[in-house]
Every structure is written in C-alpha cells, then in structure tokens.
Amino acid sequence: MLMTIAAVADEADEEAVTEWPKGHFPFPEAGDVIGENYIVEAREEETLLDIARDHNVGYEEIRLANPEVSVWLPGEGTEVVIPGRHILPAAAREGIVINIAELRLYYYPPVSDGETPRVETYPIGIGREGYDTPLGKTKTTMRLKDPAWYPPRSMREEAAERGEPAPAVVPPGPDNPLGRHAILLDIPGYLIHGTNDPDGIGMRASRGCIRMFPEDIESIFDRVPVGMQVNIINQPIKAGWDGDMPYVQVFETLEDQEYGMAALMETLSLLERSSDESSVPLNYEQLRYLLENPNGAVVALEQAPEPEEETEEPEAGGLYEELAAL
C-alpha cells in the first residue's frame, strides 16, 4: 500500500512539473494546432475584459467567442467561452512571430539540448487605421525597463490644436503609455511594449507599436535577447492539421476586401500534404462559408457529404436539350 501511495505521489509531482502556464505549449507532435477551448463562469462584478486578461485572451477574441454576453457585466454564473485554441501561423517557428490580423504574438524561445521545444502566445494591441503596424522581418535592438516616452511631433501638434498640454517627454510611472517594459525593434520608432491601458489589448488602438499586457511582456522581457528575429505578418486565414483532421481559422481582414477565389486557393495550399500522408476530402461549401463569415474560431473541416444517388434515369436526349437551350 505504501508503495502504491508513493507511486501516486510521484505521478502527481510529475504532472505538476509538466503543467504549462497559460499560453505556453509544447510543439504539437503532429500538425499545427495548439491549446483547447474551455468554459468558465463569470464572478460577480467581473467584466468580460477581466476574464479575458485572466485567461490570456484579448478584447476581440473574447467578444467574438461570446457575442451574446455583456462586455461590462456578464453577471455572476454566466458561462463564458475561452477561445484558447490556435493554429500556428504559416511562418518559420523561430524568434517572435506577430500576426497582426489575429492580434496575437507567438514567441518561440530558444531551447537547450534535451529541452522540449515550445511556443508561447500572447494577445496584443496594434496600430489603428492610419497608423498601420509595419510588416516584414526585423530584429530586437534594445530592452528598456521603466522607459521614458517621447511623444512624436505629430501627436504633440494634435494635442496643441486641441488646446491640451503636449509634453516633450513622459517619465516612467503610471501615466506612461509604454508601461514598465519596452523592447525596441530595428524599425525606427516601433516597439513591443507594455501599457497603462490594458483594456486596449486585443484591439487596433495604438499608433503602430505592439502592446502587450504588463505581465505578459514582463514574462518574456529578460528572455528575449538583443538581435532576435521578429517576423511581422498579416495572415487573416490560417489553416493546418491536427492528426488527420484539417482545421481553418479565419479573421476579419484589416483592409476592406472580400474573400474570393484567391483566398480559397490560398487556404487549400496551406492544407497541402506530402504524398505519403493520407488525404481527406474537404468540404468546400463549409470552407467558403468560413471565409465569408470570419470569427476567429478554429473550425474542423468536416468531410464533404456523399452525393445523393439519383433515383431515376434521365430521359434520353434530356441533357442535350438542356444544353441546347442555354
């Protein structure tokens, strides 16, 4: 009995050691899907934004996953869906990958020999319309703790036109919009930083910089070396596999455009498999619906329905007559 108790205790310790923090995942053994969706109950006086922050989710994600739930007062006991499942972006799994269409950052930390390769993902805020976050590959150049903020000239001029004070510098403290941590990029004027307004995470609300929850950037701040690659991409359509099941995740585009045949072909290319892997017949009608109704959910593409058998043979000549009438 004592040996059994000891074995159970060892298993419990092992589970505790292998438990991953929110947003941290080992690389999928096969495929591209990480995490799971789950449900929590709202507590009294808790907002949907409070719940989102507690569960590593941004504003747009939590809103789209719970369209019928009040943002400001869900109500005690209300069930809230946490969209914790993600498809890894179609980009090299190294350094930092930022998908602006998804409002999410993926960090692939360096691992030593024998250490489990992993990915960490965090919600972000990005540039609003007219202040687009730039795309492309860059790198980190400097890390600053308790940074001062120097408002750009355009912002000071706008404030002056409104008759508001426009300081040339904002020192560290609660009024500093950079928060307590900032990672400079090799793009002049652009940073990954914390914020003094966490409600804006998961929204397009900045002047182009990438914002993170204060606790999130603090957790990676000391682990992101100077010179690490940062790949800023715009992938409103993500597709991948979990075992033999294809999945698609579609977000609203930043531009005013409709999904058409090009988007359909792009998705199909993401689902291409090597010749030695089993293929699955895709449901193109379901795929087209997802492209036309983006909501950020990770959706399994069910197999296409079997065509119905015809009960009656068509009359001879009927098909030719129909074609002739066209």
Short mmCIF file of C-alpha atoms in Angstrom, two decimals:
data_model
loop_
_atom_site.label_atom_id
_atom_site.label_comp_id
_atom_site.label_asym_id
_atom_site.label_seq_id
_atom_site.Cartn_x
_atom_site.Cartn_y
_atom_site.Cartn_z
CA MET A 1 0.00 0.00 0.00
CA LEU A 2 2.84 2.35 0.88
CA MET A 3 4.47 1.66 -2.48
CA THR A 4 1.16 2.43 -4.23
CA ILE A 5 0.79 5.73 -2.36
CA ALA A 6 4.38 6.64 -3.24
CA ALA A 7 3.77 5.86 -6.91
CA VAL A 8 0.64 8.03 -6.95
CA ALA A 9 2.56 10.85 -5.29
CA ASP A 10 5.34 10.56 -7.88
CA GLU A 11 2.76 10.75 -10.70
CA ALA A 12 1.17 13.84 -9.12
CA ASP A 13 4.61 15.51 -8.83
CA GLU A 14 5.35 14.67 -12.45
CA GLU A 15 2.03 16.20 -13.59
CA ALA A 16 2.76 19.34 -11.58
CA VAL A 17 6.18 19.66 -13.21
CA THR A 18 4.79 19.21 -16.73
CA GLU A 19 1.86 21.62 -16.23
CA TRP A 20 2.29 24.52 -18.61
CA PRO A 21 1.45 28.17 -17.82
CA LYS A 22 -1.42 29.79 -19.71
CA GLY A 23 -0.41 30.40 -23.31
CA HIS A 24 2.59 28.05 -23.17
CA PHE A 25 2.51 24.86 -25.26
CA PRO A 26 4.91 22.15 -26.37
CA PHE A 27 5.23 21.89 -30.12
CA PRO A 28 2.44 19.68 -31.46
CA GLU A 29 3.74 16.18 -32.12
CA ALA A 30 1.98 16.15 -35.49
CA GLY A 31 0.28 19.13 -37.03
CA ASP A 32 -0.21 22.82 -36.38
CA VAL A 33 -2.90 23.16 -33.66
CA ILE A 34 -2.24 24.11 -30.03
CA GLY A 35 -4.45 24.65 -26.99
CA GLU A 36 -8.10 23.97 -26.28
CA ASN A 37 -11.28 26.00 -25.88
CA TYR A 38 -12.97 25.80 -22.49
CA ILE A 39 -15.74 27.42 -20.44
CA VAL A 40 -15.55 29.40 -17.19
CA GLU A 41 -18.25 31.02 -15.06
CA ALA A 42 -18.20 34.79 -14.54
CA ARG A 43 -17.97 36.08 -10.98
CA GLU A 44 -19.94 38.99 -9.55
CA GLU A 45 -18.76 42.41 -10.76
CA GLU A 46 -16.32 40.75 -13.19
CA THR A 47 -16.22 42.16 -16.73
CA LEU A 48 -15.58 40.20 -19.89
CA LEU A 49 -12.28 42.09 -20.17
CA ASP A 50 -11.26 40.91 -16.68
CA ILE A 51 -11.96 37.32 -17.71
CA ALA A 52 -10.07 37.76 -20.99
CA ARG A 53 -6.95 39.03 -19.20
CA ASP A 54 -7.04 36.20 -16.66
CA HIS A 55 -7.11 33.66 -19.48
CA ASN A 56 -4.55 35.07 -21.97
CA VAL A 57 -7.17 36.45 -24.38
CA GLY A 58 -7.65 39.86 -25.98
CA TYR A 59 -10.77 42.01 -26.46
CA GLU A 60 -11.75 40.99 -30.00
CA GLU A 61 -11.16 37.30 -29.25
CA ILE A 62 -13.36 37.23 -26.14
CA ARG A 63 -16.08 39.33 -27.80
CA LEU A 64 -16.30 37.15 -30.92
CA ALA A 65 -16.34 33.97 -28.84
CA ASN A 66 -19.20 35.32 -26.67
CA PRO A 67 -21.39 37.53 -28.89
CA GLU A 68 -24.41 37.30 -26.59
CA VAL A 69 -22.53 38.13 -23.36
CA SER A 70 -22.35 41.68 -22.00
CA VAL A 71 -18.81 43.06 -22.13
CA TRP A 72 -19.16 45.15 -18.98
CA LEU A 73 -21.35 42.98 -16.77
CA PRO A 74 -21.72 39.35 -17.82
CA GLY A 75 -23.39 38.52 -14.49
CA GLU A 76 -22.42 36.02 -11.84
CA GLY A 77 -22.59 32.43 -13.07
CA THR A 78 -22.73 33.34 -16.77
CA GLU A 79 -20.82 30.81 -18.86
CA VAL A 80 -18.01 32.40 -20.87
CA VAL A 81 -16.20 30.60 -23.69
CA ILE A 82 -12.42 30.98 -23.59
CA PRO A 83 -11.04 30.69 -27.17
CA GLY A 84 -7.79 29.00 -26.19
CA ARG A 85 -7.22 27.02 -29.37
CA HIS A 86 -4.95 28.37 -32.10
CA ILE A 87 -3.43 27.32 -35.41
CA LEU A 88 0.25 28.22 -35.62
CA PRO A 89 0.90 30.81 -38.34
CA ALA A 90 2.43 29.69 -41.63
CA ALA A 91 5.86 31.15 -40.84
CA ALA A 92 9.19 29.83 -39.61
CA ARG A 93 8.83 28.74 -35.98
CA GLU A 94 11.64 30.82 -34.58
CA GLY A 95 12.06 34.05 -32.66
CA ILE A 96 8.93 36.18 -32.46
CA VAL A 97 6.09 35.96 -34.99
CA ILE A 98 3.41 38.66 -34.83
CA ASN A 99 0.21 38.09 -36.80
CA ILE A 100 -1.48 41.47 -36.91
CA ALA A 101 -4.69 40.08 -38.46
CA GLU A 102 -5.02 37.80 -35.44
CA LEU A 103 -3.91 40.40 -32.87
CA ARG A 104 -1.59 37.79 -31.39
CA LEU A 105 2.14 37.26 -30.83
CA TYR A 106 3.90 33.89 -30.96
CA TYR A 107 7.24 33.51 -29.16
CA TYR A 108 9.47 30.53 -29.92
CA PRO A 109 12.08 30.63 -27.14
CA PRO A 110 15.49 29.07 -27.69
CA VAL A 111 15.78 25.66 -26.01
CA SER A 112 18.82 23.69 -24.90
CA ASP A 113 19.59 20.10 -25.85
CA GLY A 114 17.03 17.73 -24.37
CA GLU A 115 14.57 20.54 -23.60
CA THR A 116 11.06 20.34 -25.05
CA PRO A 117 10.61 22.78 -27.98
CA ARG A 118 7.70 25.08 -27.16
CA VAL A 119 5.73 28.10 -28.22
CA GLU A 120 4.21 30.87 -26.15
CA THR A 121 1.36 33.00 -27.46
CA TYR A 122 0.02 36.32 -26.17
CA PRO A 123 -2.75 38.75 -27.21
CA ILE A 124 -1.56 42.14 -28.44
CA GLY A 125 -2.77 45.57 -29.46
CA ILE A 126 -1.64 47.03 -32.80
CA GLY A 127 -1.84 50.21 -34.86
CA ARG A 128 -5.25 51.65 -35.59
CA GLU A 129 -6.38 52.75 -39.04
CA GLY A 130 -3.95 55.27 -40.45
CA TYR A 131 -1.17 54.07 -38.14
CA ASP A 132 -0.60 50.60 -39.54
CA THR A 133 1.93 48.36 -37.84
CA PRO A 134 4.63 47.72 -40.49
CA LEU A 135 5.05 44.23 -41.92
CA GLY A 136 8.26 42.31 -42.59
CA LYS A 137 11.21 40.79 -40.81
CA THR A 138 13.17 42.85 -38.32
CA LYS A 139 15.02 42.20 -35.05
CA THR A 140 15.17 43.36 -31.47
CA THR A 141 17.79 46.04 -30.76
CA MET A 142 17.42 47.05 -27.12
CA ARG A 143 15.46 46.29 -23.94
CA LEU A 144 14.41 49.14 -21.68
CA LYS A 145 12.97 48.83 -18.17
CA ASP A 146 10.93 51.78 -16.91
CA PRO A 147 11.36 53.65 -20.22
CA ALA A 148 10.60 57.30 -20.74
CA TRP A 149 8.17 58.04 -23.56
CA TYR A 150 8.83 60.75 -26.14
CA PRO A 151 5.54 61.59 -27.88
CA PRO A 152 6.02 62.03 -31.64
CA ARG A 153 5.78 65.53 -33.05
CA SER A 154 2.50 64.72 -34.82
CA MET A 155 0.90 63.77 -31.51
CA ARG A 156 2.16 66.92 -29.79
CA GLU A 157 0.84 69.05 -32.65
CA GLU A 158 -2.57 67.37 -32.48
CA ALA A 159 -2.69 67.95 -28.72
CA ALA A 160 -1.74 71.60 -29.16
CA GLU A 161 -4.54 72.09 -31.70
CA ARG A 162 -6.98 70.75 -29.10
CA GLY A 163 -5.57 73.15 -26.51
CA GLU A 164 -4.14 70.32 -24.42
CA PRO A 165 -0.69 70.20 -22.83
CA ALA A 166 1.83 68.36 -25.00
CA PRO A 167 4.89 67.28 -23.02
CA ALA A 168 8.09 66.53 -24.90
CA VAL A 169 8.75 63.57 -22.60
CA VAL A 170 6.67 61.44 -20.22
CA PRO A 171 8.80 59.96 -17.41
CA PRO A 172 8.36 56.41 -16.07
CA GLY A 173 5.24 55.99 -13.96
CA PRO A 174 1.51 55.24 -14.11
CA ASP A 175 0.90 57.85 -16.86
CA ASN A 176 3.48 56.36 -19.21
CA PRO A 177 1.72 54.52 -22.09
CA LEU A 178 4.78 52.28 -22.61
CA GLY A 179 4.29 50.63 -19.23
CA ARG A 180 7.36 49.33 -17.40
CA HIS A 181 8.97 47.27 -20.18
CA ALA A 182 9.83 48.01 -23.80
CA ILE A 183 11.67 46.05 -26.48
CA LEU A 184 12.92 48.22 -29.33
CA LEU A 185 12.79 46.95 -32.91
CA ASP A 186 15.13 47.68 -35.79
CA ILE A 187 12.36 49.82 -37.31
CA PRO A 188 12.75 53.44 -36.17
CA GLY A 189 10.01 54.42 -33.74
CA TYR A 190 8.46 50.96 -33.30
CA LEU A 191 8.50 48.89 -30.12
CA ILE A 192 6.95 45.94 -28.36
CA HIS A 193 5.92 47.35 -25.01
CA GLY A 194 3.61 47.16 -22.02
CA THR A 195 0.76 49.57 -21.42
CA ASN A 196 -1.01 51.63 -18.78
CA ASP A 197 -4.31 50.91 -20.55
CA PRO A 198 -4.68 47.09 -20.62
CA ASP A 199 -8.27 47.30 -21.90
CA GLY A 200 -6.79 48.11 -25.33
CA ILE A 201 -5.09 44.72 -25.67
CA GLY A 202 -6.75 42.76 -28.45
CA MET A 203 -7.74 45.92 -30.31
CA ARG A 204 -6.39 48.13 -33.08
CA ALA A 205 -5.78 51.17 -30.94
CA SER A 206 -2.07 52.15 -30.97
CA ARG A 207 -0.04 54.38 -33.28
CA GLY A 208 1.68 51.36 -34.79
CA CYS A 209 3.56 49.83 -31.86
CA ILE A 210 2.77 46.38 -30.48
CA ARG A 211 1.25 46.48 -26.99
CA MET A 212 1.14 43.60 -24.51
CA PHE A 213 -0.42 43.08 -21.11
CA PRO A 214 2.11 44.29 -18.49
CA GLU A 215 2.51 40.79 -17.02
CA ASP A 216 2.99 39.25 -20.47
CA ILE A 217 5.85 41.45 -21.61
CA GLU A 218 7.42 41.17 -18.17
CA SER A 219 7.40 37.37 -18.54
CA ILE A 220 9.39 37.46 -21.82
CA PHE A 221 11.41 40.64 -21.25
CA ASP A 222 14.54 39.02 -19.81
CA ARG A 223 14.32 36.02 -22.15
CA VAL A 224 14.25 37.88 -25.47
CA PRO A 225 17.86 38.51 -26.50
CA VAL A 226 19.02 41.51 -28.49
CA GLY A 227 19.20 40.53 -32.14
CA MET A 228 16.27 38.05 -32.05
CA GLN A 229 14.29 37.86 -35.29
CA VAL A 230 10.82 39.43 -35.25
CA ASN A 231 8.58 38.49 -38.18
CA ILE A 232 5.50 40.74 -38.51
CA ILE A 233 2.95 39.11 -40.81
CA ASN A 234 -0.65 39.63 -41.89
CA GLN A 235 -2.39 36.23 -42.16
CA PRO A 236 -6.17 36.60 -41.86
CA ILE A 237 -6.51 32.96 -42.96
CA LYS A 238 -4.73 30.19 -41.08
CA ALA A 239 -5.08 26.52 -41.90
CA GLY A 240 -3.40 23.40 -40.58
CA TRP A 241 -3.74 19.86 -39.35
CA ASP A 242 -4.30 18.13 -36.04
CA GLY A 243 -3.59 14.49 -36.81
CA ASP A 244 -5.73 13.60 -39.83
CA MET A 245 -8.23 16.44 -39.31
CA PRO A 246 -7.86 19.71 -41.25
CA TYR A 247 -8.66 22.96 -39.42
CA VAL A 248 -9.21 26.55 -40.55
CA GLN A 249 -9.15 29.81 -38.59
CA VAL A 250 -10.35 32.99 -40.33
CA PHE A 251 -10.14 36.57 -39.09
CA GLU A 252 -11.54 39.80 -40.47
CA THR A 253 -9.10 41.46 -42.85
CA LEU A 254 -7.53 44.78 -41.98
CA GLU A 255 -8.37 46.02 -45.46
CA ASP A 256 -11.85 46.46 -46.92
CA GLN A 257 -11.92 43.40 -49.15
CA GLU A 258 -13.98 40.29 -49.68
CA TYR A 259 -12.77 36.73 -49.58
CA GLY A 260 -12.91 35.20 -53.04
CA MET A 261 -11.32 32.53 -55.15
CA ALA A 262 -7.78 33.70 -54.32
CA ALA A 263 -8.46 33.26 -50.61
CA LEU A 264 -9.94 29.83 -51.25
CA MET A 265 -6.86 28.74 -53.21
CA GLU A 266 -4.55 30.15 -50.54
CA THR A 267 -6.31 28.10 -47.86
CA LEU A 268 -6.11 24.94 -49.94
CA SER A 269 -2.36 25.47 -50.42
CA LEU A 270 -1.94 25.65 -46.64
CA LEU A 271 -3.65 22.28 -46.34
CA GLU A 272 -1.49 20.51 -48.91
CA ARG A 273 0.14 17.35 -47.56
CA SER A 274 3.05 15.27 -48.75
CA SER A 275 2.35 12.28 -50.95
CA ASP A 276 2.98 9.79 -48.13
CA GLU A 277 0.34 11.37 -45.87
CA SER A 278 -3.31 10.38 -46.03
CA SER A 279 -5.62 12.87 -47.73
CA VAL A 280 -9.04 13.92 -46.50
CA PRO A 281 -11.82 15.11 -48.83
CA LEU A 282 -12.51 18.73 -47.90
CA ASN A 283 -15.94 20.27 -47.55
CA TYR A 284 -15.60 23.24 -49.90
CA GLU A 285 -19.02 24.66 -49.05
CA GLN A 286 -18.11 24.78 -45.37
CA LEU A 287 -14.76 26.33 -46.21
CA ARG A 288 -16.36 29.04 -48.34
CA TYR A 289 -18.83 29.80 -45.52
CA LEU A 290 -15.96 30.25 -43.05
CA LEU A 291 -14.15 32.58 -45.44
CA GLU A 292 -17.29 34.67 -45.89
CA ASN A 293 -18.10 34.73 -42.13
CA PRO A 294 -14.78 35.20 -40.29
CA ASN A 295 -14.98 34.95 -36.49
CA GLY A 296 -11.52 33.73 -35.44
CA ALA A 297 -12.73 30.29 -34.31
CA VAL A 298 -10.64 27.20 -35.02
CA VAL A 299 -13.05 25.03 -37.02
CA ALA A 300 -12.61 21.45 -38.21
CA LEU A 301 -13.39 20.98 -41.88
CA GLU A 302 -15.87 18.13 -41.93
CA GLN A 303 -15.78 15.67 -44.78
CA ALA A 304 -17.84 16.62 -47.76
CA PRO A 305 -21.29 14.96 -47.79
CA GLU A 306 -21.71 11.97 -50.07
CA PRO A 307 -23.58 12.85 -53.28
CA GLU A 308 -27.14 11.62 -53.32
CA GLU A 309 -27.89 8.77 -55.69
CA GLU A 310 -30.29 9.51 -58.49
CA THR A 311 -33.49 7.56 -58.19
CA GLU A 312 -34.48 7.90 -61.83
CA GLU A 313 -32.52 7.69 -65.03
CA PRO A 314 -32.71 10.90 -67.05
CA GLU A 315 -34.64 10.71 -70.25
CA ALA A 316 -32.60 10.14 -73.40
CA GLY A 317 -31.80 13.43 -75.05
CA GLY A 318 -32.85 15.43 -72.00
CA LEU A 319 -29.30 16.64 -71.22
CA TYR A 320 -28.72 17.67 -74.87
CA GLU A 321 -31.97 19.58 -74.89
CA GLU A 322 -30.97 21.47 -71.69
CA LEU A 323 -27.56 22.34 -73.13
CA ALA A 324 -29.10 23.49 -76.41
CA ALA A 325 -31.44 25.80 -74.50
CA LEU A 326 -28.52 27.60 -72.77
#
